[in-house]
Amino acid sequence: MLEQEGFVYKESGLGTKVLSNLTLLGQHNYMPVSQVPTLSKRILEGSIYSYLHKKLHIKFGGVFRRIKADLPDKYDRQYLGANESTPILEIVQIVWTNSGVNLEYSRSRNLYSNRSYIMVETSN
């Protein structure tokens, strides 16, 4: 679902695994209308990041991610099938452009078994 709330788009949804119809994550994304004025449902059905880079020529300057373990809330139990003690992986992300403008705030919650992160650091 895509809603325009004042000056911010809010996209909420559940990610599903097509073959098993299993809900993998609950997610909320926010983007300023001023930065993405032509956002549509059709764009969201494809790759929003491809649209930002290729059509709007927006370059990312950085990202902040907070990854933490949590206990399930009522939505995790309802939509993800978690029980009272199922570990939840929560990711909060803020993306900004190379000019320093905040472009996206997102929060996703996943069952511990459905998502992982690999981090690689290199030096120049």
mmCIF file of C-alpha atoms in Angstrom:
data_model
loop_
_atom_site.group_PDB
_atom_site.id
_atom_site.type_symbol
_atom_site.label_atom_id
_atom_site.label_comp_id
_atom_site.label_asym_id
_atom_site.label_seq_id
_atom_site.Cartn_x
_atom_site.Cartn_y
_atom_site.Cartn_z
ATOM 1 C CA MET A 1 0.000 0.000 0.000
ATOM 2 C CA LEU A 2 1.329 3.452 -0.921
ATOM 3 C CA GLU A 3 -0.027 6.504 0.867
ATOM 4 C CA GLN A 4 0.963 10.139 0.563
ATOM 5 C CA GLU A 5 1.001 11.493 4.124
ATOM 6 C CA GLY A 6 1.649 15.229 4.026
ATOM 7 C CA PHE A 7 5.093 15.466 2.530
ATOM 8 C CA VAL A 8 6.110 11.817 2.985
ATOM 9 C CA TYR A 9 5.225 8.627 1.149
ATOM 10 C CA LYS A 10 4.566 5.668 3.399
ATOM 11 C CA GLU A 11 4.763 2.172 1.977
ATOM 12 C CA SER A 12 3.723 -0.687 4.228
ATOM 13 C CA GLY A 13 3.621 -4.301 3.369
ATOM 14 C CA LEU A 14 4.400 -7.889 4.016
ATOM 15 C CA GLY A 15 7.089 -9.664 2.022
ATOM 16 C CA THR A 16 6.135 -13.155 0.948
ATOM 17 C CA LYS A 17 7.929 -16.144 -0.485
ATOM 18 C CA VAL A 18 6.007 -16.953 -3.651
ATOM 19 C CA LEU A 19 6.474 -20.735 -3.761
ATOM 20 C CA SER A 20 5.317 -21.432 -0.225
ATOM 21 C CA ASN A 21 3.145 -18.326 0.321
ATOM 22 C CA LEU A 22 5.093 -17.789 3.556
ATOM 23 C CA THR A 23 5.243 -14.263 4.975
ATOM 24 C CA LEU A 24 8.899 -13.371 5.514
ATOM 25 C CA LEU A 25 8.865 -9.812 6.801
ATOM 26 C CA GLY A 26 6.798 -6.853 7.888
ATOM 27 C CA GLN A 27 8.078 -3.550 6.570
ATOM 28 C CA HIS A 28 7.398 0.211 6.626
ATOM 29 C CA ASN A 29 9.265 2.610 4.293
ATOM 30 C CA TYR A 30 9.068 6.406 4.267
ATOM 31 C CA MET A 31 10.346 8.721 1.486
ATOM 32 C CA PRO A 32 9.965 12.501 1.128
ATOM 33 C CA VAL A 33 7.655 13.474 -1.731
ATOM 34 C CA SER A 34 10.023 16.331 -2.577
ATOM 35 C CA GLN A 35 12.765 13.829 -3.474
ATOM 36 C CA VAL A 36 10.586 11.253 -5.277
ATOM 37 C CA PRO A 37 7.624 13.267 -6.633
ATOM 38 C CA THR A 38 6.514 10.717 -9.223
ATOM 39 C CA LEU A 39 6.496 7.549 -7.105
ATOM 40 C CA SER A 40 3.725 5.147 -8.093
ATOM 41 C CA LYS A 41 2.491 1.646 -7.356
ATOM 42 C CA ARG A 42 3.914 0.485 -10.709
ATOM 43 C CA ILE A 43 7.381 1.670 -9.715
ATOM 44 C CA LEU A 44 7.105 -0.094 -6.341
ATOM 45 C CA GLU A 45 6.209 -3.352 -8.081
ATOM 46 C CA GLY A 46 9.615 -3.199 -9.791
ATOM 47 C CA SER A 47 12.828 -1.925 -8.238
ATOM 48 C CA ILE A 48 12.494 1.412 -6.487
ATOM 49 C CA TYR A 49 16.283 1.665 -6.179
ATOM 50 C CA SER A 50 16.742 1.147 -9.917
ATOM 51 C CA TYR A 51 14.162 3.888 -10.500
ATOM 52 C CA LEU A 52 15.951 6.263 -8.109
ATOM 53 C CA HIS A 53 19.342 5.655 -9.732
ATOM 54 C CA LYS A 54 18.445 5.306 -13.434
ATOM 55 C CA LYS A 55 15.415 7.574 -13.871
ATOM 56 C CA LEU A 56 15.900 10.248 -11.209
ATOM 57 C CA HIS A 57 19.725 10.072 -11.246
ATOM 58 C CA ILE A 58 19.869 10.077 -7.448
ATOM 59 C CA LYS A 59 23.154 8.884 -5.989
ATOM 60 C CA PHE A 60 23.314 7.480 -2.490
ATOM 61 C CA GLY A 61 25.817 9.110 -0.183
ATOM 62 C CA GLY A 62 25.463 6.720 2.726
ATOM 63 C CA VAL A 63 23.320 4.463 4.830
ATOM 64 C CA PHE A 64 22.831 3.947 8.539
ATOM 65 C CA ARG A 65 21.547 0.533 9.664
ATOM 66 C CA ARG A 66 20.683 -0.608 13.138
ATOM 67 C CA ILE A 67 20.244 -4.365 13.356
ATOM 68 C CA LYS A 68 18.943 -5.818 16.598
ATOM 69 C CA ALA A 69 17.251 -8.850 18.078
ATOM 70 C CA ASP A 70 13.864 -8.357 19.667
ATOM 71 C CA LEU A 71 10.951 -10.277 21.085
ATOM 72 C CA PRO A 72 7.836 -10.469 18.892
ATOM 73 C CA ASP A 73 5.057 -7.925 19.140
ATOM 74 C CA LYS A 74 1.403 -8.618 18.319
ATOM 75 C CA TYR A 75 1.965 -7.955 14.591
ATOM 76 C CA ASP A 76 4.908 -10.365 14.437
ATOM 77 C CA ARG A 77 2.713 -13.024 16.049
ATOM 78 C CA GLN A 78 -0.212 -12.271 13.736
ATOM 79 C CA TYR A 79 1.558 -11.849 10.392
ATOM 80 C CA LEU A 80 4.877 -13.686 10.736
ATOM 81 C CA GLY A 81 3.588 -16.633 12.760
ATOM 82 C CA ALA A 82 5.924 -15.964 15.686
ATOM 83 C CA ASN A 83 5.110 -17.251 19.138
ATOM 84 C CA GLU A 84 5.815 -15.377 22.404
ATOM 85 C CA SER A 85 9.518 -16.318 22.437
ATOM 86 C CA THR A 86 10.440 -16.464 18.730
ATOM 87 C CA PRO A 87 13.446 -14.179 18.141
ATOM 88 C CA ILE A 88 12.805 -11.319 15.715
ATOM 89 C CA LEU A 89 15.459 -9.548 13.638
ATOM 90 C CA GLU A 90 14.685 -5.854 13.269
ATOM 91 C CA ILE A 91 16.484 -3.606 10.780
ATOM 92 C CA VAL A 92 16.091 0.179 10.874
ATOM 93 C CA GLN A 93 17.659 1.948 7.919
ATOM 94 C CA ILE A 94 18.214 5.580 6.935
ATOM 95 C CA VAL A 95 19.531 6.327 3.435
ATOM 96 C CA TRP A 96 20.771 9.737 2.337
ATOM 97 C CA THR A 97 21.889 11.152 -0.990
ATOM 98 C CA ASN A 98 25.393 12.281 -1.892
ATOM 99 C CA SER A 99 24.171 15.852 -1.267
ATOM 100 C CA GLY A 100 23.194 14.944 2.313
ATOM 101 C CA VAL A 101 19.395 14.834 1.880
ATOM 102 C CA ASN A 102 17.585 12.098 3.822
ATOM 103 C CA LEU A 103 15.878 9.920 1.232
ATOM 104 C CA GLU A 104 14.494 6.900 3.065
ATOM 105 C CA TYR A 105 13.639 5.671 6.514
ATOM 106 C CA SER A 106 12.613 2.034 6.751
ATOM 107 C CA ARG A 107 11.924 -0.501 9.454
ATOM 108 C CA SER A 108 11.557 -4.206 8.823
ATOM 109 C CA ARG A 109 10.971 -7.110 11.181
ATOM 110 C CA ASN A 110 11.730 -10.700 10.279
ATOM 111 C CA LEU A 111 11.720 -14.097 11.910
ATOM 112 C CA TYR A 112 15.304 -14.882 12.943
ATOM 113 C CA SER A 113 15.412 -17.775 10.460
ATOM 114 C CA ASN A 114 14.335 -15.819 7.366
ATOM 115 C CA ARG A 115 16.995 -13.143 6.980
ATOM 116 C CA SER A 116 20.677 -12.644 7.565
ATOM 117 C CA TYR A 117 23.327 -10.063 6.778
ATOM 118 C CA ILE A 118 26.887 -10.456 5.591
ATOM 119 C CA MET A 119 29.198 -7.502 6.039
ATOM 120 C CA VAL A 120 32.484 -7.092 4.198
ATOM 121 C CA GLU A 121 34.934 -4.275 4.872
ATOM 122 C CA THR A 122 37.694 -3.343 2.471
ATOM 123 C CA SER A 123 40.339 -0.664 2.534
ATOM 124 C CA ASN A 124 41.305 1.549 -0.403
#
